[in-house]
Amino acid sequence: TILSIINSPEPPDLILFEEIDKSIHPRCLEQVINFLRSIAYPEKNIKPTQIIATTHNPYVVDLFHQKEEEIILVKKIEGNSNYTRLSDIIEKIFNGEKYEGALGELWFSGQLESLK
């Protein structure tokens, strides 16, 4: 389904995926994410497609190492949805230093929850 939508002659301006890793073999996740990234950031003269995907899978999060600004964490506080870039949270946690560990582990550790 993903490939059909993306490879259509006139791809949509926006594609939404609920739990993007569902029904995708774990070894294929990186290929899918890279392919989606190629249509979100296409070569010159090609209209980009905005992609919004949800996941609870730390392995998907790991695929965004060195691209932390592409991940937005959402937390509901008092009935309102608050959005924070992962890169901003990492900058606060590590005082501007680069984080070299696995993003999924950082997310799974709970450290990100306290700063959103």
Short mmCIF file of N, CA and C in Angstrom, two decimals:
data_model
loop_
_atom_site.label_atom_id
_atom_site.label_comp_id
_atom_site.label_asym_id
_atom_site.label_seq_id
_atom_site.Cartn_x
_atom_site.Cartn_y
_atom_site.Cartn_z
N THR A 1 0.82 -1.19 0.00
CA THR A 1 0.00 0.00 0.00
C THR A 1 0.87 1.25 0.00
N ILE A 2 1.90 1.26 0.83
CA ILE A 2 2.80 2.42 0.91
C ILE A 2 3.40 2.70 -0.47
N LEU A 3 3.92 1.69 -1.11
CA LEU A 3 4.56 1.89 -2.41
C LEU A 3 3.57 2.35 -3.46
N SER A 4 2.35 1.86 -3.41
CA SER A 4 1.32 2.28 -4.37
C SER A 4 1.02 3.77 -4.24
N ILE A 5 0.85 4.22 -3.03
CA ILE A 5 0.55 5.64 -2.80
C ILE A 5 1.72 6.51 -3.24
N ILE A 6 2.90 6.14 -2.83
CA ILE A 6 4.08 6.95 -3.08
C ILE A 6 4.45 7.00 -4.56
N ASN A 7 4.26 5.89 -5.25
CA ASN A 7 4.65 5.83 -6.66
C ASN A 7 3.55 6.24 -7.63
N SER A 8 2.48 6.79 -7.12
CA SER A 8 1.41 7.23 -8.02
C SER A 8 1.93 8.39 -8.87
N PRO A 9 1.38 8.57 -10.07
CA PRO A 9 1.85 9.64 -10.96
C PRO A 9 1.75 11.04 -10.33
N GLU A 10 0.74 11.23 -9.49
CA GLU A 10 0.59 12.50 -8.78
C GLU A 10 0.49 12.22 -7.29
N PRO A 11 1.65 12.11 -6.63
CA PRO A 11 1.61 11.79 -5.20
C PRO A 11 0.94 12.92 -4.41
N PRO A 12 0.32 12.59 -3.31
CA PRO A 12 -0.36 13.62 -2.51
C PRO A 12 0.62 14.57 -1.84
N ASP A 13 0.11 15.70 -1.40
CA ASP A 13 0.93 16.67 -0.67
C ASP A 13 1.27 16.18 0.72
N LEU A 14 0.41 15.35 1.28
CA LEU A 14 0.56 14.88 2.65
C LEU A 14 0.19 13.40 2.73
N ILE A 15 1.01 12.63 3.42
CA ILE A 15 0.73 11.22 3.69
C ILE A 15 0.84 11.00 5.20
N LEU A 16 -0.17 10.35 5.76
CA LEU A 16 -0.20 10.06 7.19
C LEU A 16 -0.13 8.54 7.38
N PHE A 17 0.71 8.10 8.30
CA PHE A 17 0.83 6.68 8.63
C PHE A 17 0.62 6.50 10.12
N GLU A 18 -0.35 5.68 10.48
CA GLU A 18 -0.54 5.31 11.87
C GLU A 18 0.29 4.06 12.12
N GLU A 19 1.21 4.13 13.06
CA GLU A 19 2.10 3.00 13.38
C GLU A 19 2.77 2.47 12.11
N ILE A 20 3.68 3.26 11.58
CA ILE A 20 4.32 2.97 10.30
C ILE A 20 5.00 1.61 10.24
N ASP A 21 5.41 1.09 11.36
CA ASP A 21 6.14 -0.18 11.38
C ASP A 21 5.22 -1.41 11.35
N LYS A 22 3.92 -1.21 11.46
CA LYS A 22 2.99 -2.35 11.44
C LYS A 22 3.05 -3.04 10.08
N SER A 23 3.09 -4.34 10.09
CA SER A 23 3.06 -5.18 8.88
C SER A 23 4.29 -5.01 7.99
N ILE A 24 5.35 -4.44 8.51
CA ILE A 24 6.60 -4.33 7.75
C ILE A 24 7.66 -5.15 8.47
N HIS A 25 8.32 -5.99 7.74
CA HIS A 25 9.38 -6.81 8.34
C HIS A 25 10.44 -5.88 8.92
N PRO A 26 10.93 -6.15 10.13
CA PRO A 26 11.92 -5.27 10.76
C PRO A 26 13.16 -4.99 9.91
N ARG A 27 13.57 -5.95 9.10
CA ARG A 27 14.74 -5.72 8.25
C ARG A 27 14.45 -4.74 7.11
N CYS A 28 13.18 -4.52 6.82
CA CYS A 28 12.80 -3.61 5.73
C CYS A 28 12.52 -2.19 6.22
N LEU A 29 12.45 -1.99 7.53
CA LEU A 29 12.11 -0.68 8.06
C LEU A 29 13.05 0.42 7.57
N GLU A 30 14.34 0.16 7.58
CA GLU A 30 15.28 1.18 7.15
C GLU A 30 15.07 1.56 5.69
N GLN A 31 14.81 0.58 4.84
CA GLN A 31 14.56 0.87 3.43
C GLN A 31 13.30 1.71 3.26
N VAL A 32 12.26 1.38 4.00
CA VAL A 32 11.01 2.14 3.91
C VAL A 32 11.23 3.58 4.38
N ILE A 33 11.89 3.75 5.51
CA ILE A 33 12.14 5.10 6.04
C ILE A 33 13.00 5.90 5.05
N ASN A 34 14.03 5.29 4.50
CA ASN A 34 14.87 6.00 3.53
C ASN A 34 14.10 6.38 2.27
N PHE A 35 13.23 5.49 1.83
CA PHE A 35 12.41 5.79 0.66
C PHE A 35 11.46 6.94 0.95
N LEU A 36 10.83 6.92 2.11
CA LEU A 36 9.93 8.02 2.48
C LEU A 36 10.69 9.33 2.61
N ARG A 37 11.88 9.25 3.15
CA ARG A 37 12.72 10.45 3.26
C ARG A 37 13.04 11.02 1.87
N SER A 38 13.24 10.14 0.88
CA SER A 38 13.57 10.60 -0.47
C SER A 38 12.41 11.35 -1.13
N ILE A 39 11.18 11.05 -0.75
CA ILE A 39 10.07 11.82 -1.32
C ILE A 39 9.73 13.06 -0.49
N ALA A 40 10.13 13.03 0.78
CA ALA A 40 9.94 14.22 1.62
C ALA A 40 11.00 15.28 1.31
N TYR A 41 12.19 14.84 0.92
CA TYR A 41 13.29 15.73 0.56
C TYR A 41 13.78 15.36 -0.84
N PRO A 42 12.96 15.62 -1.86
CA PRO A 42 13.32 15.18 -3.22
C PRO A 42 14.40 16.04 -3.85
N GLU A 43 14.85 15.57 -5.00
CA GLU A 43 15.81 16.35 -5.77
C GLU A 43 15.12 17.62 -6.28
N LYS A 44 15.89 18.50 -6.90
CA LYS A 44 15.35 19.76 -7.42
C LYS A 44 14.19 19.52 -8.37
N ASN A 45 13.29 20.50 -8.42
CA ASN A 45 12.15 20.53 -9.34
C ASN A 45 11.15 19.41 -9.14
N ILE A 46 11.18 18.77 -7.99
CA ILE A 46 10.19 17.74 -7.68
C ILE A 46 9.44 18.20 -6.44
N LYS A 47 8.13 18.16 -6.49
CA LYS A 47 7.32 18.61 -5.37
C LYS A 47 7.48 17.66 -4.18
N PRO A 48 7.84 18.17 -3.01
CA PRO A 48 7.98 17.29 -1.84
C PRO A 48 6.62 16.87 -1.30
N THR A 49 6.61 15.75 -0.63
CA THR A 49 5.43 15.25 0.05
C THR A 49 5.72 15.28 1.54
N GLN A 50 4.84 15.92 2.30
CA GLN A 50 5.02 15.93 3.75
C GLN A 50 4.53 14.59 4.28
N ILE A 51 5.33 14.00 5.17
CA ILE A 51 4.99 12.69 5.72
C ILE A 51 4.92 12.80 7.24
N ILE A 52 3.82 12.34 7.78
CA ILE A 52 3.66 12.27 9.23
C ILE A 52 3.37 10.82 9.57
N ALA A 53 4.18 10.26 10.45
CA ALA A 53 4.05 8.86 10.83
C ALA A 53 4.14 8.72 12.33
N THR A 54 3.34 7.84 12.89
CA THR A 54 3.44 7.56 14.31
C THR A 54 4.12 6.21 14.51
N THR A 55 4.72 6.06 15.68
CA THR A 55 5.32 4.77 16.04
C THR A 55 5.52 4.72 17.55
N HIS A 56 5.58 3.52 18.06
CA HIS A 56 5.99 3.26 19.44
C HIS A 56 7.20 2.33 19.44
N ASN A 57 7.81 2.20 18.29
CA ASN A 57 8.88 1.24 18.08
C ASN A 57 10.25 1.92 18.21
N PRO A 58 11.05 1.53 19.22
CA PRO A 58 12.36 2.16 19.39
C PRO A 58 13.30 1.93 18.21
N TYR A 59 13.08 0.84 17.46
CA TYR A 59 13.93 0.58 16.29
C TYR A 59 13.67 1.59 15.19
N VAL A 60 12.44 2.02 15.03
CA VAL A 60 12.14 3.07 14.05
C VAL A 60 12.81 4.37 14.48
N VAL A 61 12.73 4.69 15.76
CA VAL A 61 13.35 5.91 16.28
C VAL A 61 14.87 5.87 16.04
N ASP A 62 15.47 4.70 16.21
CA ASP A 62 16.92 4.56 15.97
C ASP A 62 17.31 4.95 14.54
N LEU A 63 16.41 4.79 13.60
CA LEU A 63 16.72 5.09 12.19
C LEU A 63 16.87 6.59 11.93
N PHE A 64 16.60 7.40 12.94
CA PHE A 64 16.70 8.85 12.78
C PHE A 64 17.94 9.42 13.47
N HIS A 65 18.93 8.57 13.75
CA HIS A 65 20.20 9.04 14.31
C HIS A 65 20.81 10.07 13.36
N GLN A 66 21.24 11.18 13.88
CA GLN A 66 21.79 12.32 13.13
C GLN A 66 20.70 13.08 12.37
N LYS A 67 19.45 12.74 12.58
CA LYS A 67 18.33 13.44 11.97
C LYS A 67 17.24 13.65 13.03
N GLU A 68 17.66 13.92 14.25
CA GLU A 68 16.75 14.03 15.38
C GLU A 68 15.73 15.14 15.20
N GLU A 69 16.04 16.15 14.39
CA GLU A 69 15.11 17.25 14.17
C GLU A 69 13.87 16.80 13.40
N GLU A 70 13.90 15.62 12.79
CA GLU A 70 12.76 15.10 12.04
C GLU A 70 11.74 14.41 12.94
N ILE A 71 12.08 14.20 14.20
CA ILE A 71 11.17 13.52 15.13
C ILE A 71 10.52 14.54 16.04
N ILE A 72 9.21 14.49 16.09
CA ILE A 72 8.44 15.36 16.98
C ILE A 72 7.77 14.46 18.01
N LEU A 73 8.01 14.73 19.28
CA LEU A 73 7.36 13.98 20.35
C LEU A 73 6.08 14.71 20.74
N VAL A 74 5.02 13.96 20.96
CA VAL A 74 3.73 14.54 21.32
C VAL A 74 3.34 14.02 22.70
N LYS A 75 2.95 14.94 23.55
CA LYS A 75 2.51 14.55 24.89
C LYS A 75 1.27 15.36 25.24
N LYS A 76 0.27 14.67 25.75
CA LYS A 76 -0.97 15.34 26.14
C LYS A 76 -0.82 15.82 27.58
N ILE A 77 -1.00 17.12 27.78
CA ILE A 77 -0.92 17.72 29.11
C ILE A 77 -2.18 18.56 29.32
N GLU A 78 -2.94 18.20 30.34
CA GLU A 78 -4.18 18.89 30.67
C GLU A 78 -5.09 19.06 29.46
N GLY A 79 -5.22 18.01 28.68
CA GLY A 79 -6.12 18.02 27.53
C GLY A 79 -5.56 18.66 26.27
N ASN A 80 -4.35 19.19 26.34
CA ASN A 80 -3.72 19.82 25.18
C ASN A 80 -2.56 18.98 24.68
N SER A 81 -2.39 18.93 23.36
CA SER A 81 -1.26 18.23 22.78
C SER A 81 -0.07 19.18 22.69
N ASN A 82 1.05 18.76 23.28
CA ASN A 82 2.28 19.55 23.23
C ASN A 82 3.27 18.85 22.33
N TYR A 83 3.90 19.62 21.45
CA TYR A 83 4.83 19.10 20.45
C TYR A 83 6.23 19.63 20.73
N THR A 84 7.21 18.74 20.73
CA THR A 84 8.60 19.13 20.97
C THR A 84 9.50 18.33 20.04
N ARG A 85 10.43 19.01 19.38
CA ARG A 85 11.39 18.31 18.53
C ARG A 85 12.34 17.50 19.41
N LEU A 86 12.63 16.29 18.98
CA LEU A 86 13.56 15.44 19.72
C LEU A 86 14.92 16.13 19.83
N SER A 87 15.35 16.81 18.78
CA SER A 87 16.65 17.49 18.82
C SER A 87 16.71 18.54 19.93
N ASP A 88 15.60 19.24 20.18
CA ASP A 88 15.57 20.25 21.25
C ASP A 88 15.68 19.60 22.62
N ILE A 89 15.02 18.46 22.80
CA ILE A 89 15.08 17.76 24.09
C ILE A 89 16.49 17.23 24.33
N ILE A 90 17.09 16.65 23.30
CA ILE A 90 18.46 16.13 23.44
C ILE A 90 19.42 17.25 23.78
N GLU A 91 19.23 18.40 23.16
CA GLU A 91 20.11 19.54 23.45
C GLU A 91 20.02 19.94 24.93
N LYS A 92 18.80 19.92 25.49
CA LYS A 92 18.62 20.25 26.91
C LYS A 92 19.25 19.20 27.81
N ILE A 93 19.03 17.92 27.50
CA ILE A 93 19.54 16.84 28.34
C ILE A 93 21.06 16.85 28.38
N PHE A 94 21.68 17.05 27.21
CA PHE A 94 23.13 16.93 27.10
C PHE A 94 23.83 18.28 26.97
N ASN A 95 23.16 19.34 27.37
CA ASN A 95 23.73 20.69 27.38
C ASN A 95 24.42 21.05 26.07
N GLY A 96 23.75 20.77 24.97
CA GLY A 96 24.29 21.15 23.66
C GLY A 96 25.28 20.17 23.07
N GLU A 97 25.66 19.15 23.83
CA GLU A 97 26.59 18.15 23.31
C GLU A 97 25.85 17.18 22.39
N LYS A 98 26.56 16.60 21.45
CA LYS A 98 25.99 15.63 20.52
C LYS A 98 25.73 14.31 21.26
N TYR A 99 24.57 13.72 21.03
CA TYR A 99 24.26 12.42 21.62
C TYR A 99 24.60 11.35 20.60
N GLU A 100 25.45 10.41 20.97
CA GLU A 100 25.90 9.38 20.02
C GLU A 100 25.27 8.02 20.26
N GLY A 101 24.48 7.88 21.30
CA GLY A 101 23.87 6.59 21.60
C GLY A 101 22.66 6.30 20.73
N ALA A 102 22.02 5.19 20.99
CA ALA A 102 20.82 4.80 20.26
C ALA A 102 19.64 5.65 20.72
N LEU A 103 18.94 6.26 19.79
CA LEU A 103 17.80 7.11 20.13
C LEU A 103 16.68 6.31 20.77
N GLY A 104 16.48 5.09 20.30
CA GLY A 104 15.45 4.24 20.87
C GLY A 104 15.69 3.95 22.34
N GLU A 105 16.95 3.74 22.71
CA GLU A 105 17.29 3.50 24.12
C GLU A 105 17.03 4.75 24.95
N LEU A 106 17.40 5.91 24.41
CA LEU A 106 17.17 7.17 25.13
C LEU A 106 15.68 7.36 25.34
N TRP A 107 14.90 7.10 24.34
CA TRP A 107 13.45 7.24 24.41
C TRP A 107 12.88 6.23 25.41
N PHE A 108 13.31 4.99 25.32
CA PHE A 108 12.82 3.92 26.18
C PHE A 108 13.22 4.14 27.64
N SER A 109 14.32 4.85 27.89
CA SER A 109 14.81 5.06 29.25
C SER A 109 13.90 5.96 30.08
N GLY A 110 13.06 6.76 29.41
CA GLY A 110 12.18 7.69 30.13
C GLY A 110 12.77 9.07 30.30
N GLN A 111 14.02 9.28 29.92
CA GLN A 111 14.65 10.59 30.07
C GLN A 111 13.93 11.68 29.27
N LEU A 112 13.36 11.32 28.16
CA LEU A 112 12.71 12.29 27.29
C LEU A 112 11.38 12.77 27.89
N GLU A 113 10.74 11.93 28.65
CA GLU A 113 9.43 12.27 29.23
C GLU A 113 9.50 13.44 30.18
N SER A 114 10.55 13.55 30.93
CA SER A 114 10.63 14.58 31.95
C SER A 114 10.85 15.97 31.38
N LEU A 115 11.29 16.07 30.14
CA LEU A 115 11.62 17.38 29.59
C LEU A 115 10.65 17.89 28.54
N LYS A 116 9.61 17.15 28.25
CA LYS A 116 8.67 17.62 27.23
C LYS A 116 7.77 18.69 27.78
#
